[in-house]
mmCIF file of C-alpha atoms and ligand atoms in Angstrom:
data_model
loop_
_atom_site.group_PDB
_atom_site.id
_atom_site.type_symbol
_atom_site.label_atom_id
_atom_site.label_comp_id
_atom_site.label_asym_id
_atom_site.label_seq_id
_atom_site.Cartn_x
_atom_site.Cartn_y
_atom_site.Cartn_z
ATOM 1 C CA MET A 5 98.234 96.975 134.401
ATOM 2 C CA LYS A 6 101.397 98.393 132.851
ATOM 3 C CA HIS A 7 103.375 100.956 134.780
ATOM 4 C CA CYS A 8 105.631 103.537 133.326
ATOM 5 C CA VAL A 9 107.516 106.244 135.191
ATOM 6 C CA VAL A 10 108.193 109.334 133.130
ATOM 7 C CA THR A 11 109.963 112.484 134.228
ATOM 8 C CA PHE A 12 111.026 115.828 132.771
ATOM 9 C CA LEU A 13 111.266 115.443 128.960
ATOM 10 C CA ALA A 14 110.137 117.610 126.089
ATOM 11 C CA PHE A 15 108.429 114.655 124.525
ATOM 12 C CA LEU A 16 107.037 112.039 126.835
ATOM 13 C CA GLY A 17 106.085 108.530 125.990
ATOM 14 C CA CYS A 18 108.227 105.651 127.210
ATOM 15 C CA ALA A 19 108.450 102.413 125.270
ATOM 16 C CA ALA A 20 105.798 100.630 127.301
ATOM 17 C CA ALA A 21 103.366 103.523 126.958
ATOM 18 C CA ALA A 22 104.083 104.706 123.435
ATOM 19 C CA GLN A 23 100.963 103.218 121.929
ATOM 20 C CA ALA A 24 98.588 104.239 124.705
ATOM 21 C CA VAL A 25 99.447 107.876 125.380
ATOM 22 C CA GLU A 26 101.606 110.563 123.864
ATOM 23 C CA LEU A 27 102.230 113.578 126.073
ATOM 24 C CA HIS A 28 103.701 116.896 124.922
ATOM 25 C CA GLY A 29 105.121 119.578 127.195
ATOM 26 C CA LYS A 30 107.497 119.874 130.122
ATOM 27 C CA MET A 31 106.200 118.578 133.445
ATOM 28 C CA ILE A 32 106.899 121.769 135.385
ATOM 29 C CA GLN A 33 104.809 124.046 137.616
ATOM 30 C CA GLY A 34 102.733 126.388 135.402
ATOM 31 C CA ALA A 35 102.834 124.153 132.292
ATOM 32 C CA LEU A 36 100.059 123.388 129.831
ATOM 33 C CA MET A 37 100.301 119.694 128.925
ATOM 34 C CA ARG A 38 98.772 118.276 125.749
ATOM 35 C CA GLY A 39 98.356 114.664 124.855
ATOM 36 C CA ILE A 40 96.716 112.132 122.573
ATOM 37 C CA VAL A 41 95.237 108.694 123.203
ATOM 38 C CA ALA A 42 93.095 106.298 121.194
ATOM 39 C CA PRO A 43 89.692 107.886 120.474
ATOM 40 C CA GLY A 44 87.126 106.636 122.948
ATOM 41 C CA SER A 45 89.631 106.267 125.812
ATOM 42 C CA HIS A 46 89.122 107.749 129.282
ATOM 43 C CA VAL A 47 91.847 109.885 130.842
ATOM 44 C CA THR A 48 92.069 111.095 134.435
ATOM 45 C CA VAL A 49 94.612 113.390 136.076
ATOM 46 C CA ASP A 50 94.791 112.954 139.855
ATOM 47 C CA GLY A 51 91.302 111.445 139.626
ATOM 48 C CA LYS A 52 89.776 114.260 137.568
ATOM 49 C CA GLU A 53 88.316 113.015 134.275
ATOM 50 C CA LEU A 54 89.459 114.995 131.232
ATOM 51 C CA ARG A 55 87.251 115.674 128.246
ATOM 52 C CA LEU A 56 88.710 114.270 125.007
ATOM 53 C CA THR A 57 88.304 115.628 121.497
ATOM 54 C CA PRO A 58 86.689 113.161 119.067
ATOM 55 C CA ASP A 59 90.186 112.308 117.762
ATOM 56 C CA GLY A 60 91.527 111.581 121.261
ATOM 57 C CA GLN A 61 93.352 114.824 122.140
ATOM 58 C CA PHE A 62 93.333 116.187 125.675
ATOM 59 C CA VAL A 63 94.860 118.981 127.709
ATOM 60 C CA PHE A 64 95.529 119.750 131.341
ATOM 61 C CA GLY A 65 97.385 122.347 133.370
ATOM 62 C CA ILE A 66 99.911 122.096 136.196
ATOM 63 C CA ALA A 67 99.326 124.718 138.876
ATOM 64 C CA ARG A 68 101.969 127.184 140.083
ATOM 65 C CA ASP A 69 101.834 125.510 143.489
ATOM 66 C CA ALA A 70 101.468 121.899 142.259
ATOM 67 C CA GLY A 71 103.188 119.189 144.320
ATOM 68 C CA SER A 72 106.000 116.940 143.157
ATOM 69 C CA ASP A 73 103.980 114.509 141.031
ATOM 70 C CA VAL A 74 100.716 113.741 139.294
ATOM 71 C CA ASP A 75 98.952 110.510 138.317
ATOM 72 C CA LEU A 76 97.675 110.152 134.764
ATOM 73 C CA VAL A 77 95.461 107.137 134.136
ATOM 74 C CA VAL A 78 94.403 106.110 130.634
ATOM 75 C CA THR A 79 91.722 103.481 130.057
ATOM 76 C CA ASP A 80 91.636 102.521 126.406
ATOM 77 C CA PRO A 81 88.423 101.536 124.590
ATOM 78 C CA ALA A 82 89.151 97.847 125.316
ATOM 79 C CA GLY A 83 89.375 98.585 129.050
ATOM 80 C CA VAL A 84 93.161 98.250 129.316
ATOM 81 C CA ILE A 85 94.407 100.590 132.037
ATOM 82 C CA GLU A 86 97.718 102.412 131.875
ATOM 83 C CA GLU A 87 98.916 104.412 134.859
ATOM 84 C CA LEU A 88 101.613 107.056 134.537
ATOM 85 C CA HIS A 89 103.223 108.573 137.595
ATOM 86 C CA LEU A 90 104.702 111.862 136.412
ATOM 87 C CA GLY A 91 107.222 113.947 138.335
ATOM 88 C CA ILE A 92 106.720 117.738 138.348
ATOM 89 C CA THR A 93 109.727 120.072 138.343
ATOM 90 C CA GLN A 94 109.389 122.563 141.207
ATOM 91 C CA ARG A 95 110.231 126.222 140.573
ATOM 92 C CA LYS A 96 111.475 129.124 142.684
ATOM 93 C CA TRP A 97 109.483 132.337 142.476
ATOM 94 C CA GLU A 98 110.790 135.874 142.309
ATOM 95 C CA VAL A 99 109.661 138.586 144.688
ATOM 96 C CA SER A 100 108.352 141.515 142.693
ATOM 97 C CA ARG A 101 108.007 144.985 144.220
ATOM 98 C CA VAL A 102 105.900 147.406 142.213
ATOM 99 C CA ASP A 103 105.558 150.965 143.497
ATOM 100 C CA GLY A 104 103.734 153.986 142.124
ATOM 101 C CA LEU A 105 100.522 152.147 141.206
ATOM 102 C CA PRO A 106 97.295 154.202 141.377
ATOM 103 C CA GLU A 107 96.421 153.844 145.079
ATOM 104 C CA LYS A 108 92.738 153.056 144.384
ATOM 105 C CA THR A 109 93.818 149.867 142.567
ATOM 106 C CA VAL A 110 95.863 148.604 145.557
ATOM 107 C CA THR A 111 93.730 149.741 148.528
ATOM 108 C CA PRO A 112 90.396 150.418 146.832
ATOM 109 C CA ASP A 113 87.577 152.473 148.359
ATOM 110 C CA PRO A 114 84.232 150.631 148.834
ATOM 111 C CA ALA A 115 82.767 151.733 145.482
ATOM 112 C CA THR A 116 85.919 150.710 143.590
ATOM 113 C CA LEU A 117 86.043 147.424 145.511
ATOM 114 C CA GLU A 118 82.446 146.739 144.446
ATOM 115 C CA GLN A 119 83.431 147.327 140.799
ATOM 116 C CA ILE A 120 86.507 145.079 141.165
ATOM 117 C CA LYS A 121 84.211 142.296 142.432
ATOM 118 C CA LYS A 122 81.890 142.757 139.425
ATOM 119 C CA ASP A 123 84.853 142.705 137.024
ATOM 120 C CA SER A 124 86.162 139.537 138.668
ATOM 121 C CA ALA A 125 82.737 137.862 138.472
ATOM 122 C CA ALA A 126 82.559 138.656 134.731
ATOM 123 C CA ILE A 127 86.038 137.165 134.194
ATOM 124 C CA HIS A 128 85.181 133.955 136.087
ATOM 125 C CA ALA A 129 81.823 133.656 134.267
ATOM 126 C CA ALA A 130 83.578 133.990 130.898
ATOM 127 C CA ARG A 131 86.072 131.278 131.877
ATOM 128 C CA ARG A 132 83.224 128.892 132.690
ATOM 129 C CA GLN A 133 81.957 129.215 129.085
ATOM 130 C CA ALA A 134 85.030 127.469 127.685
ATOM 131 C CA GLY A 135 83.677 125.241 124.924
ATOM 132 C CA ASP A 136 84.605 123.104 121.960
ATOM 133 C CA GLU A 137 87.234 125.239 120.239
ATOM 134 C CA THR A 138 90.401 123.306 119.355
ATOM 135 C CA GLY A 139 92.913 126.185 119.212
ATOM 136 C CA PHE A 140 94.602 124.706 122.288
ATOM 137 C CA GLU A 141 96.141 122.082 119.975
ATOM 138 C CA GLU A 142 98.107 124.733 118.044
ATOM 139 C CA LYS A 143 101.682 125.780 118.710
ATOM 140 C CA PHE A 144 101.168 129.140 120.448
ATOM 141 C CA LEU A 145 102.711 132.314 119.004
ATOM 142 C CA PRO A 146 103.753 135.397 121.025
ATOM 143 C CA PRO A 147 100.843 137.915 121.019
ATOM 144 C CA VAL A 148 103.228 140.876 120.654
ATOM 145 C CA PRO A 149 106.871 141.202 119.507
ATOM 146 C CA ALA A 150 108.128 142.063 123.003
ATOM 147 C CA LEU A 151 111.777 142.922 123.597
ATOM 148 C CA ARG A 152 111.630 141.945 127.250
ATOM 149 C CA VAL A 153 109.441 140.409 129.936
ATOM 150 C CA SER A 154 108.899 143.151 132.521
ATOM 151 C CA GLU A 155 107.384 140.759 135.055
ATOM 152 C CA SER A 156 107.466 136.979 134.893
ATOM 153 C CA PHE A 157 104.824 134.426 135.865
ATOM 154 C CA GLY A 158 104.293 133.446 139.461
ATOM 155 C CA SER A 159 106.222 136.229 141.177
ATOM 156 C CA GLN A 160 105.239 137.052 144.738
ATOM 157 C CA ARG A 161 103.973 140.616 144.481
ATOM 158 C CA ILE A 162 104.382 143.549 146.841
ATOM 159 C CA LEU A 163 102.328 146.389 145.404
ATOM 160 C CA ASN A 164 102.897 149.904 146.812
ATOM 161 C CA GLY A 165 104.415 148.118 149.826
ATOM 162 C CA VAL A 166 101.419 145.770 150.377
ATOM 163 C CA ALA A 167 101.794 141.960 149.983
ATOM 164 C CA ASN A 168 99.489 140.811 147.162
ATOM 165 C CA ALA A 169 98.500 137.680 145.239
ATOM 166 C CA PRO A 170 101.111 136.107 142.909
ATOM 167 C CA HIS A 171 101.371 137.412 139.351
ATOM 168 C CA ILE A 172 99.239 135.059 137.244
ATOM 169 C CA GLY A 173 100.558 135.867 133.779
ATOM 170 C CA ILE A 174 103.540 137.525 132.139
ATOM 171 C CA ASP A 175 104.060 141.194 131.371
ATOM 172 C CA LEU A 176 105.496 141.918 127.947
ATOM 173 C CA ALA A 177 106.978 145.409 127.613
ATOM 174 C CA VAL A 178 105.696 147.010 124.392
ATOM 175 C CA PRO A 179 104.802 150.595 123.438
ATOM 176 C CA THR A 180 101.137 151.657 123.640
ATOM 177 C CA GLY A 181 99.394 150.957 120.337
ATOM 178 C CA THR A 182 101.265 147.724 119.545
ATOM 179 C CA PRO A 183 98.911 145.318 117.694
ATOM 180 C CA VAL A 184 97.959 142.326 119.866
ATOM 181 C CA LEU A 185 97.549 139.054 117.929
ATOM 182 C CA ALA A 186 95.719 135.861 118.888
ATOM 183 C CA PRO A 187 98.500 133.373 119.857
ATOM 184 C CA ALA A 188 96.178 130.503 118.885
ATOM 185 C CA SER A 189 92.756 130.419 117.288
ATOM 186 C CA GLY A 190 89.678 130.750 119.461
ATOM 187 C CA LYS A 191 86.492 132.565 120.290
ATOM 188 C CA VAL A 192 86.260 135.906 122.111
ATOM 189 C CA ILE A 193 84.433 135.387 125.425
ATOM 190 C CA LEU A 194 84.977 138.794 127.034
ATOM 191 C CA ALA A 195 85.769 142.255 125.682
ATOM 192 C CA ALA A 196 85.632 144.981 128.352
ATOM 193 C CA PRO A 197 87.063 148.445 127.691
ATOM 194 C CA ASP A 198 87.620 149.593 131.278
ATOM 195 C CA MET A 199 88.029 147.156 134.175
ATOM 196 C CA VAL A 200 89.516 148.596 137.376
ATOM 197 C CA LEU A 201 92.580 146.347 137.626
ATOM 198 C CA THR A 202 93.018 145.012 134.115
ATOM 199 C CA GLY A 203 91.833 148.086 132.146
ATOM 200 C CA GLY A 204 90.910 147.182 128.574
ATOM 201 C CA THR A 205 90.515 143.408 128.779
ATOM 202 C CA VAL A 206 89.930 140.621 126.227
ATOM 203 C CA MET A 207 89.546 136.904 126.908
ATOM 204 C CA ILE A 208 89.798 134.187 124.242
ATOM 205 C CA ASP A 209 88.499 130.614 124.553
ATOM 206 C CA HIS A 210 90.871 128.092 122.946
ATOM 207 C CA GLY A 211 88.669 125.169 123.961
ATOM 208 C CA TYR A 212 88.580 122.297 126.452
ATOM 209 C CA GLY A 213 89.091 124.647 129.398
ATOM 210 C CA VAL A 214 92.005 126.608 127.906
ATOM 211 C CA THR A 215 91.473 130.378 127.850
ATOM 212 C CA SER A 216 93.775 133.367 127.542
ATOM 213 C CA VAL A 217 93.454 136.927 128.840
ATOM 214 C CA TYR A 218 95.000 140.217 127.665
ATOM 215 C CA ALA A 219 95.001 143.285 129.919
ATOM 216 C CA HIS A 220 95.794 147.019 129.967
ATOM 217 C CA LEU A 221 94.674 147.327 126.312
ATOM 218 C CA SER A 222 94.241 150.806 124.787
ATOM 219 C CA GLU A 223 91.886 149.663 121.979
ATOM 220 C CA ILE A 224 89.711 146.594 121.425
ATOM 221 C CA SER A 225 88.448 145.666 117.962
ATOM 222 C CA VAL A 226 86.385 142.531 118.792
ATOM 223 C CA LYS A 227 83.261 141.583 120.736
ATOM 224 C CA PRO A 228 82.181 138.391 122.514
ATOM 225 C CA GLY A 229 81.326 135.644 120.010
ATOM 226 C CA ASP A 230 83.872 136.765 117.412
ATOM 227 C CA VAL A 231 86.041 133.913 116.133
ATOM 228 C CA LEU A 232 89.765 134.641 115.735
ATOM 229 C CA GLY A 233 92.282 132.804 113.586
ATOM 230 C CA GLN A 234 95.804 132.272 114.909
ATOM 231 C CA GLY A 235 97.801 135.496 114.433
ATOM 232 C CA GLN A 236 94.723 137.684 113.908
ATOM 233 C CA GLU A 237 94.855 141.174 115.473
ATOM 234 C CA PHE A 238 92.135 141.902 118.041
ATOM 235 C CA ALA A 239 93.418 144.845 120.107
ATOM 236 C CA LYS A 240 96.183 147.356 120.730
ATOM 237 C CA SER A 241 98.327 147.331 123.856
ATOM 238 C CA GLY A 242 98.336 150.145 126.394
ATOM 239 C CA MET A 243 98.602 150.888 130.115
ATOM 240 C CA THR A 244 94.969 151.102 131.253
ATOM 241 C CA GLY A 245 93.959 149.795 134.711
ATOM 242 C CA ARG A 246 96.556 148.899 137.347
ATOM 243 C CA ALA A 247 99.736 149.610 135.405
ATOM 244 C CA THR A 248 102.743 151.905 135.825
ATOM 245 C CA GLY A 249 103.921 151.732 132.235
ATOM 246 C CA PRO A 250 102.887 150.427 128.814
ATOM 247 C CA HIS A 251 102.878 146.639 128.586
ATOM 248 C CA LEU A 252 100.716 143.680 127.664
ATOM 249 C CA HIS A 253 99.672 141.420 130.529
ATOM 250 C CA TRP A 254 99.103 137.948 129.041
ATOM 251 C CA GLY A 255 97.537 135.159 131.069
ATOM 252 C CA VAL A 256 96.693 131.561 130.108
ATOM 253 C CA PHE A 257 94.355 129.372 132.145
ATOM 254 C CA TRP A 258 93.196 125.766 132.251
ATOM 255 C CA PHE A 259 89.778 126.273 133.835
ATOM 256 C CA GLU A 260 90.721 128.264 136.985
ATOM 257 C CA THR A 261 94.353 127.098 137.049
ATOM 258 C CA ALA A 262 96.727 129.896 136.043
ATOM 259 C CA LEU A 263 99.529 128.765 133.728
ATOM 260 C CA ASP A 264 102.807 130.311 132.559
ATOM 261 C CA PRO A 265 102.431 131.640 128.982
ATOM 262 C CA GLY A 266 106.237 131.858 128.813
ATOM 263 C CA LEU A 267 106.340 128.039 128.672
ATOM 264 C CA LEU A 268 104.073 127.977 125.598
ATOM 265 C CA THR A 269 106.036 130.125 123.208
ATOM 266 C CA PRO A 270 109.507 131.708 123.172
ATOM 267 C CA VAL A 271 109.566 135.090 124.951
ATOM 268 C CA PRO A 272 112.696 137.177 125.674
HETATM 269 ZN ZN1 LIG B 21 100.796 141.519 134.678
#
């Protein structure tokens, strides 16, 4: 068994491992990592087996709260095992106070709470459909030409004074009506005009567990099953749902692990 210790590099692949696995991305909390091995290999991350494309590509996510390292094990078609012990850069999270949100979206009444649960179930069900698209291999583009990020990924949220779950996406400040473009190709798996928290909401499947979500949209021009090319418009931004001003909320997931879209493409 060969061992190879790799840390925080834009391109990973030390001399001993160069022929077995190529890994792309920064090993940091919230990152989407992509890699390639010989077709027919097996790859596990902390014991979880990853699905490979026929040409040997794979993808995995590093959670916001991931620990200091991860084990990547590659077994090539001949049965040779390579074990990589990868360090994960730990981040500090901002505290974000948002006031003036519609009160029913922060402390919902029973009927609204029921609807929030239904919305959430639909979002999780859509995520489970993630299929064989290969858009995850593309270099992601920004979905809107934002001038600033109004709230970053991972912040600890205090909404109308109440402690809430961390922010699992980034908020890009753009005027209502800004065209929203697919950052990578994929298939639409959810298109809902009016969810309680996320307002007009679209989800795109980029394959192999990678999905993206767009919230607070004012207009949606696609339906589930539609296939989008990279850069194709599918909606217009707005401030529907739990929002105090016009912006696009953009989230990227690997299965149920929320990732930082700001690590995938340059944002202000
Ligand atoms: Zn947001």
